[in-house]
Coordinates of C-alpha atoms in Angstrom, one line a residue:
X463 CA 32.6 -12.8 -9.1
X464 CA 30.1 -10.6 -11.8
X465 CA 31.3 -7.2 -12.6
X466 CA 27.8 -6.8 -14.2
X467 CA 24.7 -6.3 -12.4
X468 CA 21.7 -8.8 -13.5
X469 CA 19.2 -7.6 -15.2
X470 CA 16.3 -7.2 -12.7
X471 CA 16.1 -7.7 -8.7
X472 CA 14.6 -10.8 -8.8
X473 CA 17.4 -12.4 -10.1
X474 CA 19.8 -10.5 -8.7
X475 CA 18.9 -11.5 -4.9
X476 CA 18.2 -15.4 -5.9
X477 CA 18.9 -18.6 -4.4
X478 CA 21.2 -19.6 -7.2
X479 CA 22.9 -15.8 -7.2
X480 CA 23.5 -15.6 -3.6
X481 CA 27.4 -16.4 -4.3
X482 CA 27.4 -13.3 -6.0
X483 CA 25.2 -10.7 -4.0
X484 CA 26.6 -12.2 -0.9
X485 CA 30.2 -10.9 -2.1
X486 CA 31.5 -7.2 -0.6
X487 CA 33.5 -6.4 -4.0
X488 CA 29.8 -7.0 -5.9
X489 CA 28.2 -4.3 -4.0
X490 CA 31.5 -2.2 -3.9
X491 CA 31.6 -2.1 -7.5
X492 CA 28.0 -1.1 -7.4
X493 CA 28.7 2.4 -6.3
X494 CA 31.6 4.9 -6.6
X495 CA 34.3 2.6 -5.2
X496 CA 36.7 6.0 -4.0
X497 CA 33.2 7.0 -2.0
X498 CA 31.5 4.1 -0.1
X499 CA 34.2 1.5 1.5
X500 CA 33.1 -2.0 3.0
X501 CA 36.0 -2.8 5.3
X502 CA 35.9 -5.4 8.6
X503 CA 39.0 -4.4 9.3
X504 CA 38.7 -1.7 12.4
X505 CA 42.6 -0.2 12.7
X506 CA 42.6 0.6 9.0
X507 CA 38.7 2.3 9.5
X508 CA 38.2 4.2 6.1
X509 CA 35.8 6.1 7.9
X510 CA 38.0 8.2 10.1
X511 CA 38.9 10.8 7.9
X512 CA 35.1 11.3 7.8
X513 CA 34.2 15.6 9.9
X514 CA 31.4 14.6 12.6
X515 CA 28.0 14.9 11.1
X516 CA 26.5 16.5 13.8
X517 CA 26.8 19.8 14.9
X518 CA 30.1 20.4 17.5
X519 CA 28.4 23.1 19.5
X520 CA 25.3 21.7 20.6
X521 CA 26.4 18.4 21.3
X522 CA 28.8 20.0 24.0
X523 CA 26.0 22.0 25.7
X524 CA 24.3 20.8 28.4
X525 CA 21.8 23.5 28.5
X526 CA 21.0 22.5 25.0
X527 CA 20.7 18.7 25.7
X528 CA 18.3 19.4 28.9
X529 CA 16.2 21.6 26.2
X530 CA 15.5 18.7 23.3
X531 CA 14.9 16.4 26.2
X532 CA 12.1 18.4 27.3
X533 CA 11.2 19.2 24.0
X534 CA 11.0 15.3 22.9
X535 CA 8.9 15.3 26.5
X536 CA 6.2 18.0 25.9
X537 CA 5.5 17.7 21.9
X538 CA 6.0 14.3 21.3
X539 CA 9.4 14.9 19.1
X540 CA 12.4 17.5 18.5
X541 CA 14.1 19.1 16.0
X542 CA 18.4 18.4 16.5
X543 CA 20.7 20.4 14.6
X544 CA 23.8 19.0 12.2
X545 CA 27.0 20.1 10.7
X546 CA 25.5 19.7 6.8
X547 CA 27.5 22.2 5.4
X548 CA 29.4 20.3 2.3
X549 CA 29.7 17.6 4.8
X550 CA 31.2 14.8 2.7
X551 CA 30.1 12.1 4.7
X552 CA 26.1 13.0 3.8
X553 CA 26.6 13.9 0.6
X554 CA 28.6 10.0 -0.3
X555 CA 25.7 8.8 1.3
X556 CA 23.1 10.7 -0.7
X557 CA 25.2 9.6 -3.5
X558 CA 25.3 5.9 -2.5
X559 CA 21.6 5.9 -2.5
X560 CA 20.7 7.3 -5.5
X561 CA 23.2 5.2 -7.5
X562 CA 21.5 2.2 -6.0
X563 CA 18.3 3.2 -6.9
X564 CA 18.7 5.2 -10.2
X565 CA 21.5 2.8 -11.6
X566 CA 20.4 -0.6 -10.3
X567 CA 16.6 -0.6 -9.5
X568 CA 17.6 -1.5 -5.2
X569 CA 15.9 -0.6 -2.4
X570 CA 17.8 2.3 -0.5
X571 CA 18.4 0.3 2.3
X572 CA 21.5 -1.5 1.4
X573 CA 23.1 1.5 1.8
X574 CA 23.7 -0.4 5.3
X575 CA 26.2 -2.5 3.5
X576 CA 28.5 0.5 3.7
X577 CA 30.5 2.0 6.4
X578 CA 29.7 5.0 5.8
X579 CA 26.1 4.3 7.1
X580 CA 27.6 2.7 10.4
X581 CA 29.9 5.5 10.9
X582 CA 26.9 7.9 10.7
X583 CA 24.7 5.6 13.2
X584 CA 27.9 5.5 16.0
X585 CA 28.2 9.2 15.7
X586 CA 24.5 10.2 16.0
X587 CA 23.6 7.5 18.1
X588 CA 26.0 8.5 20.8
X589 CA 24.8 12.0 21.0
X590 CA 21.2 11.3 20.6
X591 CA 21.2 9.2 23.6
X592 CA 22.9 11.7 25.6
X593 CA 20.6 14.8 24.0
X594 CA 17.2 13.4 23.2
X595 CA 17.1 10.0 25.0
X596 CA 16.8 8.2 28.4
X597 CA 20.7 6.9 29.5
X598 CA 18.6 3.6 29.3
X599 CA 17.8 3.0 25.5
X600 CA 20.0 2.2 23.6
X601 CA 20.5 1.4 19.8
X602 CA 18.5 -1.7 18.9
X603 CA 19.6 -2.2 15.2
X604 CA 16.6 -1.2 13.7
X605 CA 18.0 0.5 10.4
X606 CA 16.0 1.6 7.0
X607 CA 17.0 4.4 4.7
X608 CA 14.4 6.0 1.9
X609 CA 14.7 7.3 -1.6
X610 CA 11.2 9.6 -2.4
X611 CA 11.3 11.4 -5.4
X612 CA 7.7 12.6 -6.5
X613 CA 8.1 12.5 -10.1
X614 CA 8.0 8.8 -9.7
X615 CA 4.9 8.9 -8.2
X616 CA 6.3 7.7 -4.4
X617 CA 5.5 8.8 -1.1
X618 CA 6.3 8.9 2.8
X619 CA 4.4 6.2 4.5
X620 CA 0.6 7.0 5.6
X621 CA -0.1 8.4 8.9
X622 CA 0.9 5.6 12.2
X623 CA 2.1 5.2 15.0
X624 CA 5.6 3.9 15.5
X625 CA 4.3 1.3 18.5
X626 CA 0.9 0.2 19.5
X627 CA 0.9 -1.6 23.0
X628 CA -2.5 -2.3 24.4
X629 CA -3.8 1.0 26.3
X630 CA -3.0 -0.8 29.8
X631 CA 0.5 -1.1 29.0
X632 CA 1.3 2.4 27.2
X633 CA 1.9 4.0 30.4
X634 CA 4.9 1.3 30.6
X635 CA 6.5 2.1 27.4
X636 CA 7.5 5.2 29.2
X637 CA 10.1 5.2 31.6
X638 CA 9.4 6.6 35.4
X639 CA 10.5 10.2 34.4
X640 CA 8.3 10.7 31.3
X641 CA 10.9 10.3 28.9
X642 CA 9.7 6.9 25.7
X643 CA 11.3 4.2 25.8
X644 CA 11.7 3.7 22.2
X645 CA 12.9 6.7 20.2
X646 CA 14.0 7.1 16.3
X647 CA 16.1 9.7 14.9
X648 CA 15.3 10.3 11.1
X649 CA 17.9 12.2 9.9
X650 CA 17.8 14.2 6.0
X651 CA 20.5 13.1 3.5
X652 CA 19.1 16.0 1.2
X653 CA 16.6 18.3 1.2
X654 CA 13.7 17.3 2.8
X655 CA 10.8 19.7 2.6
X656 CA 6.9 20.3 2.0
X657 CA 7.6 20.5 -2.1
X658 CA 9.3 16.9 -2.4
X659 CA 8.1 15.2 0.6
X660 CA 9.1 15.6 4.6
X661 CA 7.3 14.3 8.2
X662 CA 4.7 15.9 9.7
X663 CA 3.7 15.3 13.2
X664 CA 0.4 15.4 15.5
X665 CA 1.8 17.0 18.8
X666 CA 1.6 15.1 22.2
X667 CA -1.4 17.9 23.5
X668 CA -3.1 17.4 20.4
X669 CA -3.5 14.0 20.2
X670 CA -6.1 12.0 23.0
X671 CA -4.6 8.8 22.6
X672 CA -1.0 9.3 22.7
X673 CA -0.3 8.7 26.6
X674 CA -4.2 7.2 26.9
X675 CA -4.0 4.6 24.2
X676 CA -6.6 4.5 21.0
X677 CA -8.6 1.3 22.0
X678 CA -11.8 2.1 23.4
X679 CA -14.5 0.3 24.7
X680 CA -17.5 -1.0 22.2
X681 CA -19.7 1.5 24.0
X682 CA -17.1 4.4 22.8
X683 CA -16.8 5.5 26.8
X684 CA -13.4 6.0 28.0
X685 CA -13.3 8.7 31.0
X686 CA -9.6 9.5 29.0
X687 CA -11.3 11.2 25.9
X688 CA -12.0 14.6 26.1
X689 CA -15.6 15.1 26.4
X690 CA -16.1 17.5 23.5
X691 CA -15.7 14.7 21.2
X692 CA -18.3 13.1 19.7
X693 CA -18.9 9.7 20.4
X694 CA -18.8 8.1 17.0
X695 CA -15.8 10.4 16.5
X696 CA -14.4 8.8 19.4
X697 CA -15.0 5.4 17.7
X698 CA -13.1 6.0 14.6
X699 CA -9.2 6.1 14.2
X700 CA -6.8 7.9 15.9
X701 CA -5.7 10.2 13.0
X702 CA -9.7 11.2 13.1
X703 CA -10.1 11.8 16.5
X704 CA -6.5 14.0 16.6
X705 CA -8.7 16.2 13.6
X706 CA -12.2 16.1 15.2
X707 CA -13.2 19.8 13.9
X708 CA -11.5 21.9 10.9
X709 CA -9.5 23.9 13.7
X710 CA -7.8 20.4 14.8
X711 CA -6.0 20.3 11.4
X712 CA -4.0 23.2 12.1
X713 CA -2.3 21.5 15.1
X714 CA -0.3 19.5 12.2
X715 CA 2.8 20.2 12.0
X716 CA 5.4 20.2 8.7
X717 CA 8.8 19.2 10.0
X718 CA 11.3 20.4 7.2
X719 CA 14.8 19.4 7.5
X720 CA 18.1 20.3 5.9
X721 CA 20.9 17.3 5.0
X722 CA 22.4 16.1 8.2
X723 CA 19.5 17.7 10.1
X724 CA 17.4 15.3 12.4
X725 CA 14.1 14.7 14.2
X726 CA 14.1 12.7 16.9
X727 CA 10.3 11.6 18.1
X728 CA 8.9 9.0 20.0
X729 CA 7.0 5.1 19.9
X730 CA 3.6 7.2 20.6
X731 CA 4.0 10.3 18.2
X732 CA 1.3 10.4 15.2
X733 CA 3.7 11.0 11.7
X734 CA 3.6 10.4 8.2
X735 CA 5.8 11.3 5.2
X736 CA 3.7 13.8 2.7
X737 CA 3.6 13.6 -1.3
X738 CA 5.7 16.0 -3.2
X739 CA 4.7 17.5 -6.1
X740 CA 4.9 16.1 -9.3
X741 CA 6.8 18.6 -11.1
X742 CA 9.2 19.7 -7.8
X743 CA 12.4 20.7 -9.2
X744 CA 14.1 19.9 -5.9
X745 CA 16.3 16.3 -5.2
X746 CA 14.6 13.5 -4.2
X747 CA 14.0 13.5 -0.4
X748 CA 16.8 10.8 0.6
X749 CA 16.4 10.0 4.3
X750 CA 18.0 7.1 6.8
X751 CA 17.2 6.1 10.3
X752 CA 18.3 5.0 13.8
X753 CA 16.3 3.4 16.6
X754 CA 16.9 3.2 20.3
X755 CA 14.9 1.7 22.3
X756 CA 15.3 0.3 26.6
X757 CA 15.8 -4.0 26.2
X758 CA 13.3 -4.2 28.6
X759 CA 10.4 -2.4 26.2
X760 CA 12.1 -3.9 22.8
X761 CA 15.5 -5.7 22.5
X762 CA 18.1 -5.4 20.0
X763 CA 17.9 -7.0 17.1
X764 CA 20.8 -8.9 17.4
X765 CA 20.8 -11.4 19.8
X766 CA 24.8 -10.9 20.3
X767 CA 24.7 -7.3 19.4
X768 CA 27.7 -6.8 22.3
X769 CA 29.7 -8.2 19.8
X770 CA 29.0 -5.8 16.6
X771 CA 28.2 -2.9 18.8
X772 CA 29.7 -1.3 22.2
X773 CA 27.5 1.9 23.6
X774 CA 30.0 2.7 26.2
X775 CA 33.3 2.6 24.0
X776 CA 31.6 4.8 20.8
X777 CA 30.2 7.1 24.2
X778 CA 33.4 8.1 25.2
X779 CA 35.5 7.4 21.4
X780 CA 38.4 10.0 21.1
X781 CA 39.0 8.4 17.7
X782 CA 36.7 7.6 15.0
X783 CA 39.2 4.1 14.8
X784 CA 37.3 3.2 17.7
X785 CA 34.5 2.6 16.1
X786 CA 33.1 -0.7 15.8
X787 CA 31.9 -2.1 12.2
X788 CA 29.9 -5.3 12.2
X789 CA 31.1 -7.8 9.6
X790 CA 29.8 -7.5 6.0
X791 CA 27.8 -10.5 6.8
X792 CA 25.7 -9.7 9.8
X793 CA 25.0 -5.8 7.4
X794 CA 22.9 -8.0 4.9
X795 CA 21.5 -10.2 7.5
X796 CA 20.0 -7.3 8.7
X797 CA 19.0 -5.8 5.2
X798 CA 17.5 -9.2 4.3
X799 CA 15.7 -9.3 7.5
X800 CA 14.5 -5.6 6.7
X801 CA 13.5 -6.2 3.4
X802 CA 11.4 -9.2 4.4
X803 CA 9.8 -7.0 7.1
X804 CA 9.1 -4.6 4.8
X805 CA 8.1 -7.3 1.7
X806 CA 5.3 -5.2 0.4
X807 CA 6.8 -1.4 0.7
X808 CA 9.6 -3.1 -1.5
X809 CA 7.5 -4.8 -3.7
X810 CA 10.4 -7.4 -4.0
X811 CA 9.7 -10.4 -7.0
X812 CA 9.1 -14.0 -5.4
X813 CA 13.1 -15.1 -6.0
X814 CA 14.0 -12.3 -4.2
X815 CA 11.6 -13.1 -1.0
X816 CA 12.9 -16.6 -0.7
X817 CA 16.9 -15.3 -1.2
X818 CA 16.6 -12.7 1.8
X819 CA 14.9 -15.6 3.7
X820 CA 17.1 -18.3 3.3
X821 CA 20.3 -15.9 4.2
X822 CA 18.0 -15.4 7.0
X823 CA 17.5 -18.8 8.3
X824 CA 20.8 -19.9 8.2
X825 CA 21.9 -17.2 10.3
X826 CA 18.9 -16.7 12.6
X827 CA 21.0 -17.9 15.7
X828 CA 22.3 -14.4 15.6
X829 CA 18.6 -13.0 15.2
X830 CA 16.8 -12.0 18.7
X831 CA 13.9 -14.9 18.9
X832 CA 11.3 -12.2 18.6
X833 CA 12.7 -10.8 15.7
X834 CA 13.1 -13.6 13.9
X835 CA 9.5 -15.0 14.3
X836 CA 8.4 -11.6 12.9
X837 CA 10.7 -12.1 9.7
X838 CA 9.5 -15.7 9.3
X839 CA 5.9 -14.8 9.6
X840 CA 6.1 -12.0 6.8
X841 CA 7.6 -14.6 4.8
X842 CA 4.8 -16.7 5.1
X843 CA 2.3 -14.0 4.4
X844 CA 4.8 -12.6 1.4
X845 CA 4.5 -16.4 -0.1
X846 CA 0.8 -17.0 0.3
X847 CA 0.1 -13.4 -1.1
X848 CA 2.3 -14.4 -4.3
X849 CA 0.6 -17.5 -4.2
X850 CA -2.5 -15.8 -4.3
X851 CA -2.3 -13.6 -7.0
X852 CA -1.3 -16.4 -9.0
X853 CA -5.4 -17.6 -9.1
X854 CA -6.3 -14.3 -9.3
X855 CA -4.5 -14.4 -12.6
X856 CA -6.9 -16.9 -14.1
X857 CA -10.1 -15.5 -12.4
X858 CA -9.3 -12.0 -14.0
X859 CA -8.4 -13.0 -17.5
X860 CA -11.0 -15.7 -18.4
X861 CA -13.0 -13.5 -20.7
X862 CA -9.9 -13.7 -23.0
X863 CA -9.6 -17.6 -23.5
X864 CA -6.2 -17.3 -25.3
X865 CA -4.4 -15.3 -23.1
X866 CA -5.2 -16.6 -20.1
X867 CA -4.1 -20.3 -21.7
X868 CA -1.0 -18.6 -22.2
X869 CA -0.8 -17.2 -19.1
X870 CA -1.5 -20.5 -16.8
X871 CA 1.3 -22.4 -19.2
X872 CA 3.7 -19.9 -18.0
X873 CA 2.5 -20.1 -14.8
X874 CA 2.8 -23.9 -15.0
X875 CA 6.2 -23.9 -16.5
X876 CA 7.3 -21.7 -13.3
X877 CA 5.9 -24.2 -11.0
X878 CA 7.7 -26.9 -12.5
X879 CA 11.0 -25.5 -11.5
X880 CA 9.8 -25.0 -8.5
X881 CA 8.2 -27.7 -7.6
X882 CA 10.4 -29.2 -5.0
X883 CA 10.9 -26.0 -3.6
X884 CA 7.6 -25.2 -3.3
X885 CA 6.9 -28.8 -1.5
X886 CA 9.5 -27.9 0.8
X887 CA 8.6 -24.2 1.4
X888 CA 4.5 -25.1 1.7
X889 CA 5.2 -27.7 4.1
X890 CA 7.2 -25.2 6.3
X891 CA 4.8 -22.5 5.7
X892 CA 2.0 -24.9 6.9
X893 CA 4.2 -25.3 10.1
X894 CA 4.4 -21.4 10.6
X895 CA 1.4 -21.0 10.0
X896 CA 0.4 -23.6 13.3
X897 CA 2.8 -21.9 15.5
X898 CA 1.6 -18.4 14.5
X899 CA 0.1 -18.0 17.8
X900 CA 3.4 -18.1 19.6
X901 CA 4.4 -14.9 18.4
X902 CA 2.9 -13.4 21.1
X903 CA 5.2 -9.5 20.7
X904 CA 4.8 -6.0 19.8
X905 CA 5.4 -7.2 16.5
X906 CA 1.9 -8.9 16.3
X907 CA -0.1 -7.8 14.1
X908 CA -4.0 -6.5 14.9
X909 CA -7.2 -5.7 12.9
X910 CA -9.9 -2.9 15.0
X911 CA -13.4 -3.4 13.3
X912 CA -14.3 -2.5 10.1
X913 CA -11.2 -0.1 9.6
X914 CA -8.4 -2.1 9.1
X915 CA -5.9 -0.6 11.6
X916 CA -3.1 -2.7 11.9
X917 CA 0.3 -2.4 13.9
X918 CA 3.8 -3.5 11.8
X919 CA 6.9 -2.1 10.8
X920 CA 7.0 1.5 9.0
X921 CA 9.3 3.8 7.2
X922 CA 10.9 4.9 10.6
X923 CA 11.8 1.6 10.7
X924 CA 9.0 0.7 13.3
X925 CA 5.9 -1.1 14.3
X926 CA 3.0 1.1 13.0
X927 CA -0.5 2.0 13.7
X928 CA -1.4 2.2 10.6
X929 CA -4.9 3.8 9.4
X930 CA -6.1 3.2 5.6
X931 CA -6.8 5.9 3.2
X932 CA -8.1 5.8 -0.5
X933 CA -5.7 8.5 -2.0
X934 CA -4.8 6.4 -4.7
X935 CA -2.1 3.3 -4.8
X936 CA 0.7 5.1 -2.9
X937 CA -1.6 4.9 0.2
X938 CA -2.8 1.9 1.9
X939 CA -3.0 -0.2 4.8
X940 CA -0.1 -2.2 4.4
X941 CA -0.5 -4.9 7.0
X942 CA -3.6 -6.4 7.2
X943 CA -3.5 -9.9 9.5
X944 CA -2.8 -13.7 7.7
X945 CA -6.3 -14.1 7.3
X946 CA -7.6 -10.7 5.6
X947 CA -6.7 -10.4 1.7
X948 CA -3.8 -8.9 0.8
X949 CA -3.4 -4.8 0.9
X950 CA -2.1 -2.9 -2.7
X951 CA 1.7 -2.8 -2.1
X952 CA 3.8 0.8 -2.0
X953 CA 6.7 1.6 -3.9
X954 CA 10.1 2.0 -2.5

């Protein structure tokens, strides 16, 4: 085992490293050891000496629960309280995250590695669910955590959706009562506020396609769109027909949140996360998320996820020991399969794609089948993109004759390496690329016209509706289809 960290990522998370990034003391010596624990062993749970992160009072009031139900109901999302005050649990976690990204250059997301993280998803799980949620969802694996600081230049994602069924099937995503049937809870490790970046939300009444759906006919009627709207309005994205006149745009809402404060909002709800300002003197906004979700609208991610996770037993826990801890090995499955998903937020180095994706494969039995096609095909399009850019190279330095020969014999050297790698991975792309198709699921991804509106997974750790913008590199459409070129990529 390395006590030393590599120097950059892409070596880190290799092929030929995996014996060391696949190894628990590696990442425990990666943070403060006496803060972060990665234990499999449930009757000696580090974890239990951890206060509940959520606030005692209102998760014992019924009166309370029946009130963020109908919030989450009417606007589209609700605010839920939490017991933040010097809470150690959220501030190790903060901690954990900034050390990963400050000290060692990794996407926040590992933090799942830790129990800490699972601890916190058991505890708020449980009480979101019986708060916010339909008895029928229930936690589906789908995990990301976020470090935004603005005087790094990095932003919350653009403004989506968190799911984008066709408009015939959105009334189904909603279950007989009203209530979604996929629902995240983005909770605050620190500050999050207007200043150095938070969500902001579209409400349910202010937005026309949120129960209606946003694909119209070529003709721009649809008897569901308020009539006031103009009908090449009505033919442009959601985001523009939710801010039709100046007044619209003071329906947005700012949603600012305190450390171990929530929001819990719905598959439908129109979000983003803002830009801070440059020179904000406040922490980084340091966020992680949970998703439930009914099997029968989106399953779990896990195909045995009975085994890692019991709904019932952390329902009715009297003892944090009772909580159940997946093994160290199915945690980085899931943050190799999140990081693939999520290839181009992470701008993640070629070595680094194909690491995550071989831990992947060999372990995909434990994936859900849908899940796992959606992984594989981002791989494919996170290899031809790299790929790509590798003629672009040549195309874009040929007025300097010198450096581009020096630029193709590096390029040449990598390939020889590579090369039976490469004739190994280009004949399995090829293969993907022919069963594409089959990946018929919410996963799929779509392209509307002339703006690129495309549905994937976002920062809440969901598929998006995702419109682009031209603010700069931070904002972008993300996730074009296999066959358009390749969007700018985001930083983590």
């Amino acid at each position: 085992m390395s006590n030393t960290l590599p120097d950059d990522i892409a070596s880190f998370l290799s092929c030929r490293n995996r014996s060391n990034w696949t190894d628990p003391r590696v990442w425990q010596n990666l943070v403060k050891a006496n803060k972060l624990h990665i234990s499999n062993n449930t009757n000696d749970n580090p974890v239990a000496n951890y206060p509940s992160p959520l606030d005692s009072a209102s998760t014992q009031n019924k009166e309370t629960d029946n009130s963020l139900r109908e919030n989450i109901m009417q606007d589209g999302y609700t605010l839920l309280p939490g017991n933040s005050s010097d809470n150690p649990l959220i501030a190790n976690l903060a901690d954990g995250i900034t050390e990963l990204h400050k000290s060692h250059s990794l996407p926040a997301t590992f933090i799942l590695l830790f129990d800490e993280a699972w601890y916190l998803a058991s505890s708020t799980i449980a009480h979101a669910i019986s708060q916010s949620n339909h008895p029928a969802n229930q936690f589906n694996f789908d995990m990301l955590a976020w470090y935004i600081d603005p005087s790094e230049g990095t932003s919350g994602f653009s403004p989506h959706r968190d799911r984008q069924p066709p408009n015939h099937l959105v009334k189904d995503s909603f279950h007989s009562d009203g209530q979604a049937k996929y629902v995240t809870q983005w909770m605050a490790l620190s500050h999050a506020t207007p200043e150095n970046s938070c969500l902001y939300v579209i409400p349910k009444d202010c937005d026309p396609g949120y129960l209606k759906g946003d694909d119209l006919d070529n003709d721009g009627n649809d008897d569901d769109i308020d009539n006031h709207i103009d009908k090449n309005v009505q033919q442009q994205d959601p985001l523009s027909r939710c801010l039709a006149s100046k007044e619209s745009y003071q329906n947005i809402r700012a949603l600012p949140r305190k450390p171990g404060e929530s929001i819990a909002f719905t598959h439908r709800i129109l979000h983003w996360g803002s830009k801070g300002h440059k020179n904000c003197t406040n922490s980084p906004r340091i966020a992680i998320s949970f998703v439930s979700s009914d099997p029968s609208f989106e399953k779990p991610y896990l195909k045995n996820y009975g085994k890692y996770w019991s709904q019932e037993i952390i329902q009715k826990q009297t003892s944090l020991n009772a909580i159940v801890l997946p093994p160290f090995e199915i945690r980085l499955l899931l943050v190799c399969a999140q990081l693939l998903i999520y290839y181009q937020r992470f701008d993640l180095p070629k070595d680094a794609i194909r690491g995550c994706y071989e831990y992947c494969k060999e372990r995909k039995d434990e994936l859900d089948d849908g899940y796992w096609k959606k992984v594989s095909l981002e791989f494919v399009k996170a290899m031809r993109e790299m790929s790509g850019s590798c003629d672009k190279v040549r195309d874009i330095e040929q007025s300097d004759v010198e450096e581009t020969k020096v630029k193709d014999v590096k390029l040449n050297s990598n390939k020889k390496q590579e090369d039976d790698e490469d004739d190994e991975d280009d004949a399995m792309l090829e293969a993907m690329l022919e069963n594409a198709d089959e990946a018929d699921d919410d996963f799929d991804d779509m392209v509307n016209g002339d703006d690129e509106v495309s549905e994937s997974i976002t920062e809440d750790g969901n598929d998006e509706y995702d419109f682009e913008s031209s603010d700069g590199d931070e904002e972008c459409n993300l996730f074009g289809s296999i066959e358009t070129p390749q969007p700018k990529k985001r930083k983590f």
